[in-house]
Structure formats: C-alpha cells, structure tokens
PDB file of N, CA and C in Angstrom:
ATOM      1  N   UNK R   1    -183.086  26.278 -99.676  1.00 68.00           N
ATOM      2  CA  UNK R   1    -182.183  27.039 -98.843  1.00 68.00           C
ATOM      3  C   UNK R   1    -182.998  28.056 -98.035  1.00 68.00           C
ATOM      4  N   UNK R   2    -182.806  28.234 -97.103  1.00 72.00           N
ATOM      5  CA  UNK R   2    -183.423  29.039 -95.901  1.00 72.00           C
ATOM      6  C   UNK R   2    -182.765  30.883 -95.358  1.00 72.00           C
ATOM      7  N   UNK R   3    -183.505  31.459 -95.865  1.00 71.00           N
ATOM      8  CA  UNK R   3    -182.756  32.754 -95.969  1.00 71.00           C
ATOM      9  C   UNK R   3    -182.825  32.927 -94.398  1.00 71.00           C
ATOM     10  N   UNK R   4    -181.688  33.382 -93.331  1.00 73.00           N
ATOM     11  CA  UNK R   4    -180.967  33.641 -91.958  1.00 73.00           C
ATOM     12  C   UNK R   4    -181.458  35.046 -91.971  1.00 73.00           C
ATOM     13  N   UNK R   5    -182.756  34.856 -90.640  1.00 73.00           N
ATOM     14  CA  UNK R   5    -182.557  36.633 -90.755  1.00 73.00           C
ATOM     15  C   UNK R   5    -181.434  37.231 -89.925  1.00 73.00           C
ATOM     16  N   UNK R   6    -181.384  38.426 -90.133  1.00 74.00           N
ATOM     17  CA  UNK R   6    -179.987  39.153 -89.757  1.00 74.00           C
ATOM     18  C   UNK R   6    -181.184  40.310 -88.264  1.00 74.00           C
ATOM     19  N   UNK R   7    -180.414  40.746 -87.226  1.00 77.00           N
ATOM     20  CA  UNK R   7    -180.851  41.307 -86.563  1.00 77.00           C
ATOM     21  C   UNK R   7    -180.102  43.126 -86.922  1.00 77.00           C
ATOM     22  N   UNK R   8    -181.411  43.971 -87.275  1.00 78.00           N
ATOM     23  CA  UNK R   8    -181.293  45.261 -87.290  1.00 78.00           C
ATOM     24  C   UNK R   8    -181.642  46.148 -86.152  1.00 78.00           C
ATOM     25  N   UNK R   9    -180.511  47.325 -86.304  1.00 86.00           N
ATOM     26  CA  UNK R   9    -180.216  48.031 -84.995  1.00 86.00           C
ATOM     27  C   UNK R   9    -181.062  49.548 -85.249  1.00 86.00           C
ATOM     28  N   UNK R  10    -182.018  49.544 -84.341  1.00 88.00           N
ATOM     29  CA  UNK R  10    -182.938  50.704 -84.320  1.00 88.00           C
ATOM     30  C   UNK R  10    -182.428  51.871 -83.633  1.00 88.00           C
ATOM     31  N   UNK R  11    -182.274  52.899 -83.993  1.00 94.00           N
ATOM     32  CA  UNK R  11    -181.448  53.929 -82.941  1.00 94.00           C
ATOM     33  C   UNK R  11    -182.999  55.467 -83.074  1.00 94.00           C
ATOM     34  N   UNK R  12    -183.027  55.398 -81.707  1.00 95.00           N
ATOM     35  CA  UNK R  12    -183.617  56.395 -81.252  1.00 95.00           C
ATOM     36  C   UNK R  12    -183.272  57.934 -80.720  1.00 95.00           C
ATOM     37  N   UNK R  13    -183.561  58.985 -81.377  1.00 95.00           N
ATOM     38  CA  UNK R  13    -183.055  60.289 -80.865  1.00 95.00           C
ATOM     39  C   UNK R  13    -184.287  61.110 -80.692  1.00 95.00           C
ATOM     40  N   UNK R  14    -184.334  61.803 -79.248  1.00 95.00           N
ATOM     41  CA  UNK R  14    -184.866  62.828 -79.078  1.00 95.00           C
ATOM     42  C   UNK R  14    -185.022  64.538 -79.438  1.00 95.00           C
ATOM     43  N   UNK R  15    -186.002  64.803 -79.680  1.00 93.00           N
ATOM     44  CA  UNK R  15    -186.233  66.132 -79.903  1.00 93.00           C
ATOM     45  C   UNK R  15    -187.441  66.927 -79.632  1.00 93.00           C
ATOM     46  N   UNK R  16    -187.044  68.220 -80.298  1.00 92.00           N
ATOM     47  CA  UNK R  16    -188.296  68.958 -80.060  1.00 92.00           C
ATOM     48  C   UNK R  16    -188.828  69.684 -80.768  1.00 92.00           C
ATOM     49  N   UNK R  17    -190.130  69.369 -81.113  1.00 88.00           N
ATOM     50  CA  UNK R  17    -191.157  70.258 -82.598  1.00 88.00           C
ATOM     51  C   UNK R  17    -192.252  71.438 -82.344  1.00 88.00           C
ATOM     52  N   UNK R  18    -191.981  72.632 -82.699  1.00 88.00           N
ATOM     53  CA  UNK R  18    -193.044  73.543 -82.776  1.00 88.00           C
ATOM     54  C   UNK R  18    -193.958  72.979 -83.743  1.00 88.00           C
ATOM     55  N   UNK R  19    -195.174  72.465 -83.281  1.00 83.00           N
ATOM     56  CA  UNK R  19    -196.711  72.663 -84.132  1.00 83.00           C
ATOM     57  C   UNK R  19    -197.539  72.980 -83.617  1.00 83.00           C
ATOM     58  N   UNK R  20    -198.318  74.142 -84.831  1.00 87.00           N
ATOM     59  CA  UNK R  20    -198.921  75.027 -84.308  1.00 87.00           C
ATOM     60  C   UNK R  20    -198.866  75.713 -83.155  1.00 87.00           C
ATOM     61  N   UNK R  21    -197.476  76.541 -82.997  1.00 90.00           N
ATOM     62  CA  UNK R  21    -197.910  77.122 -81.530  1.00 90.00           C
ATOM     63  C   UNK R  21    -197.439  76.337 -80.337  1.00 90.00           C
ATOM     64  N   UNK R  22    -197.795  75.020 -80.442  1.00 87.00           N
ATOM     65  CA  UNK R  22    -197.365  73.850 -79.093  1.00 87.00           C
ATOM     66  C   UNK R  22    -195.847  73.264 -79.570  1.00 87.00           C
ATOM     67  N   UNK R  23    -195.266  72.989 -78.329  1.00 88.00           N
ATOM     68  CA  UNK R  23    -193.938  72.251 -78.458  1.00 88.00           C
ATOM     69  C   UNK R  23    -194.628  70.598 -78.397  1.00 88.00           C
ATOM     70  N   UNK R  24    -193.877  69.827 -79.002  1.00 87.00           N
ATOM     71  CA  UNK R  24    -193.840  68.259 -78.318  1.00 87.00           C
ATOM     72  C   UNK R  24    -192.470  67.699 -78.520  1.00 87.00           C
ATOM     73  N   UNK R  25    -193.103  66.596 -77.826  1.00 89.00           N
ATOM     74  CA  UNK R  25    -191.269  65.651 -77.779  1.00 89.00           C
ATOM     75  C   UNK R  25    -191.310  65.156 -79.128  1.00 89.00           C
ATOM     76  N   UNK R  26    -190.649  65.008 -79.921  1.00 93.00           N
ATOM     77  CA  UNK R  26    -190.516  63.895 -80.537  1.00 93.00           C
ATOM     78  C   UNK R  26    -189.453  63.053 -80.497  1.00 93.00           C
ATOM     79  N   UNK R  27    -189.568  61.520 -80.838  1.00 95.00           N
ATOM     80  CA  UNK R  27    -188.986  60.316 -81.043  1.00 95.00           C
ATOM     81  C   UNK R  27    -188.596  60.131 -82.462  1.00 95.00           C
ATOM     82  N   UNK R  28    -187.547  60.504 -82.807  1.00 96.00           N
ATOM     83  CA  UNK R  28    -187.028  60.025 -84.177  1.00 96.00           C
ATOM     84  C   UNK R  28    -186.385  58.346 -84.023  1.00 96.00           C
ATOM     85  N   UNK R  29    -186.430  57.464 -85.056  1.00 96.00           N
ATOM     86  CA  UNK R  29    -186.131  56.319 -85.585  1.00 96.00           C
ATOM     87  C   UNK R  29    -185.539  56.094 -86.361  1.00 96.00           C
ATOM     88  N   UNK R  30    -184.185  55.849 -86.758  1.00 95.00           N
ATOM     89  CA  UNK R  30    -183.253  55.498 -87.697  1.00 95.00           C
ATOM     90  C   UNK R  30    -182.663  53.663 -87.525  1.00 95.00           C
ATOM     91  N   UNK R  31    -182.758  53.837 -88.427  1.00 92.00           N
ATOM     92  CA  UNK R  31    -181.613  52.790 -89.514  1.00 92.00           C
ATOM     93  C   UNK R  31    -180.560  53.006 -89.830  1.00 92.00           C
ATOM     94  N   UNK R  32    -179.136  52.807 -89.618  1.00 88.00           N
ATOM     95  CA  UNK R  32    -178.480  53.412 -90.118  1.00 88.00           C
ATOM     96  C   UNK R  32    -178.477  54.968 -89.918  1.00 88.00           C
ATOM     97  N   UNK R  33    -178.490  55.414 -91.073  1.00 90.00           N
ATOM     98  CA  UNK R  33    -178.735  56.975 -91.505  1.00 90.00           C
ATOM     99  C   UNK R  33    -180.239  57.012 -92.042  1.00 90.00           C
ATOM    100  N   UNK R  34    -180.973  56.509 -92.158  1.00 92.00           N
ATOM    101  CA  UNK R  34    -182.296  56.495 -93.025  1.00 92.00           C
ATOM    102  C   UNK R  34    -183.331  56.468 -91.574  1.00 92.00           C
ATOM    103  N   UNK R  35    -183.965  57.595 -91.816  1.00 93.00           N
ATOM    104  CA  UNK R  35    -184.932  58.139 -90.241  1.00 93.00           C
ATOM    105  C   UNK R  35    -186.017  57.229 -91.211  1.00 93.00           C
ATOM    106  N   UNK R  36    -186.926  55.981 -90.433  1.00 94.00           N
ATOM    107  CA  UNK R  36    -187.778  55.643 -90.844  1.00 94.00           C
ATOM    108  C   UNK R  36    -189.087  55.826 -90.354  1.00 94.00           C
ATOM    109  N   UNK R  37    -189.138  57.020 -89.138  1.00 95.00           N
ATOM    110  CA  UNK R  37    -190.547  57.212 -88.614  1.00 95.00           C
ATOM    111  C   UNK R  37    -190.244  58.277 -87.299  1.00 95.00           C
ATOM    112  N   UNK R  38    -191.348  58.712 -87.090  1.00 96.00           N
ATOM    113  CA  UNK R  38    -191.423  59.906 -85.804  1.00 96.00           C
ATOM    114  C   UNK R  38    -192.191  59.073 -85.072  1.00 96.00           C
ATOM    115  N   UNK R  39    -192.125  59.603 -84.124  1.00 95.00           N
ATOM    116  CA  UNK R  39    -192.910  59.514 -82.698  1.00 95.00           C
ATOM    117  C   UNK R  39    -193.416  60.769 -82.165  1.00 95.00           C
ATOM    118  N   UNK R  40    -194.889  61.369 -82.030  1.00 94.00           N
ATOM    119  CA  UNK R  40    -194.899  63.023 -81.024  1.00 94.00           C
ATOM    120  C   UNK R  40    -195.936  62.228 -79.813  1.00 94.00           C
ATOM    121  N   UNK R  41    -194.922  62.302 -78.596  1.00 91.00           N
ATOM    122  CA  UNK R  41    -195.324  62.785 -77.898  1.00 91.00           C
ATOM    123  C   UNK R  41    -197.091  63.813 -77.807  1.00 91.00           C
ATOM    124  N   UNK R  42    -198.185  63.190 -77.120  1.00 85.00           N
ATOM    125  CA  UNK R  42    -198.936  64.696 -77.396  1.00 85.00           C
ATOM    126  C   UNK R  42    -199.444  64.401 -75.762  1.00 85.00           C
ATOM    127  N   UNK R  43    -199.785  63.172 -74.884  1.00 84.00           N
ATOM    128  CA  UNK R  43    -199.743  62.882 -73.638  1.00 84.00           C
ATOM    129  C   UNK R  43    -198.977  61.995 -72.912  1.00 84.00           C
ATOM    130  N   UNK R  44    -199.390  61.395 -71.605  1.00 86.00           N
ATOM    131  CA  UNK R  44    -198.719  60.520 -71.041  1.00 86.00           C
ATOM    132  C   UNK R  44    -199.184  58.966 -71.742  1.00 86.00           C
ATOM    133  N   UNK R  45    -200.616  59.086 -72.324  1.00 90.00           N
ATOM    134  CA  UNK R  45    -201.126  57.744 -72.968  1.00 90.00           C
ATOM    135  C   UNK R  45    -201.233  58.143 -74.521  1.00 90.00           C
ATOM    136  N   UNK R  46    -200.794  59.365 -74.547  1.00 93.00           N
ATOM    137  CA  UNK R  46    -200.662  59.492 -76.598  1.00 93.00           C
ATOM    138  C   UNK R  46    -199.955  59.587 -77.644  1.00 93.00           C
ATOM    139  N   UNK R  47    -199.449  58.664 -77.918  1.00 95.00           N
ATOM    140  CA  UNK R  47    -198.218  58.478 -78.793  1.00 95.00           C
ATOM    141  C   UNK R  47    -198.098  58.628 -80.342  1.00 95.00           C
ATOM    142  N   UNK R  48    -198.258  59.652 -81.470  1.00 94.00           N
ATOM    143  CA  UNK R  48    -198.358  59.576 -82.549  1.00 94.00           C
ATOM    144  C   UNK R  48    -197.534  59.149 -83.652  1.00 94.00           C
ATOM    145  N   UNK R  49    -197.945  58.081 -84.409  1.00 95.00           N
ATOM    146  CA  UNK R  49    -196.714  57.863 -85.370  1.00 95.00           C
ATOM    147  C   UNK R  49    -196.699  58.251 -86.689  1.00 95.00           C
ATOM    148  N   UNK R  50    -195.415  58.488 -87.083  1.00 94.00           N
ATOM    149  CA  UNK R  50    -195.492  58.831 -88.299  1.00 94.00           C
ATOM    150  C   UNK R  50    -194.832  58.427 -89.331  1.00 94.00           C
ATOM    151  N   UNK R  51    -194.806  57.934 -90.835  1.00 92.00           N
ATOM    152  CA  UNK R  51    -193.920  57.270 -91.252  1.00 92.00           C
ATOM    153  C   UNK R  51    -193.675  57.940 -92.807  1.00 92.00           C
ATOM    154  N   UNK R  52    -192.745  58.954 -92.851  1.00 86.00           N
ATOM    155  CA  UNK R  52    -192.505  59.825 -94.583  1.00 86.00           C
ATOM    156  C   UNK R  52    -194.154  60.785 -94.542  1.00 86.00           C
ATOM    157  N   UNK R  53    -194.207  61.167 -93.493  1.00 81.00           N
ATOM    158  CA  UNK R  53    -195.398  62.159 -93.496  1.00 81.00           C
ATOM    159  C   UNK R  53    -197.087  61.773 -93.171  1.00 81.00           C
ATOM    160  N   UNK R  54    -196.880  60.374 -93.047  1.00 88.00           N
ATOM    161  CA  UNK R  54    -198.032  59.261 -92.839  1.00 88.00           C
ATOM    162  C   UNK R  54    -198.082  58.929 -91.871  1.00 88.00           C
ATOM    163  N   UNK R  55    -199.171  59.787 -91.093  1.00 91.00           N
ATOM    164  CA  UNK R  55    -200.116  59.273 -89.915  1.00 91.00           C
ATOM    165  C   UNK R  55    -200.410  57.433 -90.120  1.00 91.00           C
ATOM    166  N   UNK R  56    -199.756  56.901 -88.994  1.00 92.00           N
ATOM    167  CA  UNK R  56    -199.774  55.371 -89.045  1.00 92.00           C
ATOM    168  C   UNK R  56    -201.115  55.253 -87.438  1.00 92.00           C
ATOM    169  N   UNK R  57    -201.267  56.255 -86.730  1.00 92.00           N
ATOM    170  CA  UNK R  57    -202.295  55.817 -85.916  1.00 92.00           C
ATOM    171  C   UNK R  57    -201.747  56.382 -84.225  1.00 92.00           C
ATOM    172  N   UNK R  58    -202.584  56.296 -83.402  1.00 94.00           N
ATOM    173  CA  UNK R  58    -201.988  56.304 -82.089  1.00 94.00           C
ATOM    174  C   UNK R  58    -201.767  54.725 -80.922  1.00 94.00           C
ATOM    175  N   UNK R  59    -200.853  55.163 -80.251  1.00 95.00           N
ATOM    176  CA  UNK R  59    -200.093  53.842 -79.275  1.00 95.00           C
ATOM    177  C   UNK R  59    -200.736  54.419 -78.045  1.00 95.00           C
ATOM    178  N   UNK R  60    -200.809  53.873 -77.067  1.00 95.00           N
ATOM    179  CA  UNK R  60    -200.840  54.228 -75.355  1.00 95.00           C
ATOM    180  C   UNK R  60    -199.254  54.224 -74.904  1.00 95.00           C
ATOM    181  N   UNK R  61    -198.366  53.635 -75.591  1.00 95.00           N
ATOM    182  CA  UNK R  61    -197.306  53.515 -75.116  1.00 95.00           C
ATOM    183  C   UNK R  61    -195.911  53.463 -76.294  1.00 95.00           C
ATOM    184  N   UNK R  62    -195.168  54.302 -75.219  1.00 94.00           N
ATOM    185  CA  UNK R  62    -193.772  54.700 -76.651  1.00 94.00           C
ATOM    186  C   UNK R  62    -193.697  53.327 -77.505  1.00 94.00           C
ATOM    187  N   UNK R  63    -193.216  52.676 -76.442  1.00 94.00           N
ATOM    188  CA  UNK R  63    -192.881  51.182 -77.399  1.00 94.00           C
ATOM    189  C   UNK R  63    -194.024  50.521 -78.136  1.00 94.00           C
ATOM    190  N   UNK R  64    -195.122  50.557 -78.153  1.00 95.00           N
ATOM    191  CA  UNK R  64    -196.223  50.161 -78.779  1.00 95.00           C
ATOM    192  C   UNK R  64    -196.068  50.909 -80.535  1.00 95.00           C
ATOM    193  N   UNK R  65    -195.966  52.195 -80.243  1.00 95.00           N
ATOM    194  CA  UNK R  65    -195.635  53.381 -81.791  1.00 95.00           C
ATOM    195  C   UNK R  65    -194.532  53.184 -82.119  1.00 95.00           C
ATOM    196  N   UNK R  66    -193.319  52.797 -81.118  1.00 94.00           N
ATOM    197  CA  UNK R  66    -191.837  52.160 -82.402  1.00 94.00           C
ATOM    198  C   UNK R  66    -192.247  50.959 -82.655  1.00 94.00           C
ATOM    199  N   UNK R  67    -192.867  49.732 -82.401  1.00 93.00           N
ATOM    200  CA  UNK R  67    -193.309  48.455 -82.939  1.00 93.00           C
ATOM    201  C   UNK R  67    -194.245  48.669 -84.182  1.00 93.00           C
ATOM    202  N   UNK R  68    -194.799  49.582 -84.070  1.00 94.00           N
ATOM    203  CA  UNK R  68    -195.671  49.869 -85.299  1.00 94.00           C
ATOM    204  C   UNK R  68    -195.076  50.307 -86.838  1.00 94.00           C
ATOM    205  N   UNK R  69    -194.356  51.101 -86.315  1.00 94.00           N
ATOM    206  CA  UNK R  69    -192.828  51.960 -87.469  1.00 94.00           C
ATOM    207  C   UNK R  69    -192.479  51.087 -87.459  1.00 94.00           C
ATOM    208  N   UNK R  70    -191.947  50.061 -86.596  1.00 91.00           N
ATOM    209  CA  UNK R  70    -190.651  49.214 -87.660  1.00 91.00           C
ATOM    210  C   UNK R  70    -191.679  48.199 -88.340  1.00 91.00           C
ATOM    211  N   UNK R  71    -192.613  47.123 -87.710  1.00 91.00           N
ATOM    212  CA  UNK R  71    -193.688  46.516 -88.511  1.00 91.00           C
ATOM    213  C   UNK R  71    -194.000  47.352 -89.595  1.00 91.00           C
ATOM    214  N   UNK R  72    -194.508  48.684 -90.130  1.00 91.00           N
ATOM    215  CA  UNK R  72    -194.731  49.369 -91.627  1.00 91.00           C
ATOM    216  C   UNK R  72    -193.345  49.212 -92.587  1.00 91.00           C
ATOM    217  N   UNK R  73    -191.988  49.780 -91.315  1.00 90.00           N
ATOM    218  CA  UNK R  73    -190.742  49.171 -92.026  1.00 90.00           C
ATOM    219  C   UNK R  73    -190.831  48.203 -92.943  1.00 90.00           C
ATOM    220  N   UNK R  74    -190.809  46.855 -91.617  1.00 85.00           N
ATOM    221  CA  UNK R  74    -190.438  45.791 -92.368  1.00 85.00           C
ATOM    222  C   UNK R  74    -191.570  45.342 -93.929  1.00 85.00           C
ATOM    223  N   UNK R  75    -192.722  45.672 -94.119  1.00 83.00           N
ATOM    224  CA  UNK R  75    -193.655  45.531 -94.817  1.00 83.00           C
ATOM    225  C   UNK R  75    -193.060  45.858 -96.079  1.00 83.00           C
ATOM    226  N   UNK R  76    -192.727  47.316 -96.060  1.00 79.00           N
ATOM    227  CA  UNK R  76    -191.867  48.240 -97.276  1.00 79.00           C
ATOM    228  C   UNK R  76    -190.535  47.780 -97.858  1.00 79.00           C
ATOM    229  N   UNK R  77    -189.852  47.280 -96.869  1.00 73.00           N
ATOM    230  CA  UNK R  77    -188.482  46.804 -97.287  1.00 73.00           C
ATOM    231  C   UNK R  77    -188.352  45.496 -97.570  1.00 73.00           C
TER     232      UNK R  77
END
C-alpha cells in the first residue's frame, strides 16, 4: 500500500526584532499554530534561518531560507 502524500499549508507572518541595538525584518513560518522557523532579514542577499533557536545557515534569497525550514521540517516530522 502506498502512503498519499497530503499537501501542507505554510503561512508566513512578518515582523520586527531588536538585536543588539539593530532592528531586522523577520519572517516567521507556521504550521498550523506551530512556528517552525524564522527568517532575519540582515541584507538584500542575506537571509538567516532559524529553526527552535538553530542557526540552519544563510540563503541569497527569502525563498531559498523557507525551502530550507521546511526541508529541516520535513526531516524532524
């Protein structure tokens, strides 16, 4: 029998973080209710991700750092 994958709905919300002193954007990532990763903003080509406090690396591009979060996602779940 062949398990059907099901398609999950990623919802993205914006915000904004004091560190150290500097503001950035951040990109929050939810599931549901379950935030599974950040995004900061730090340039136009620097995208930081983060996943439960875990530096996952930098993207050149937003969508490059949510493909990365949900790929660690799917790994975990």
């Amino acid at each position: 029998m062949v398990k059907k994958n099901k398609d999950i709905e990623v919802r993205m919300e914006e915000t904004k973080k004091n560190i150290q002193g500097n503001t950035y954007e951040v990109t929050e990532l939810y599931i549901g209710k379950k935030k599974i990763g950040e995004i900061l903003a730090y340039g136009p080509k620097e995208f930081q991700s983060f996943m439960d406090n875990e530096e996952l690396g930098t993207s050149k591009t937003l969508d490059l750092a949510i493909e990365s979060i949900i790929r660690q996602w799917n790994l975990h779940e």
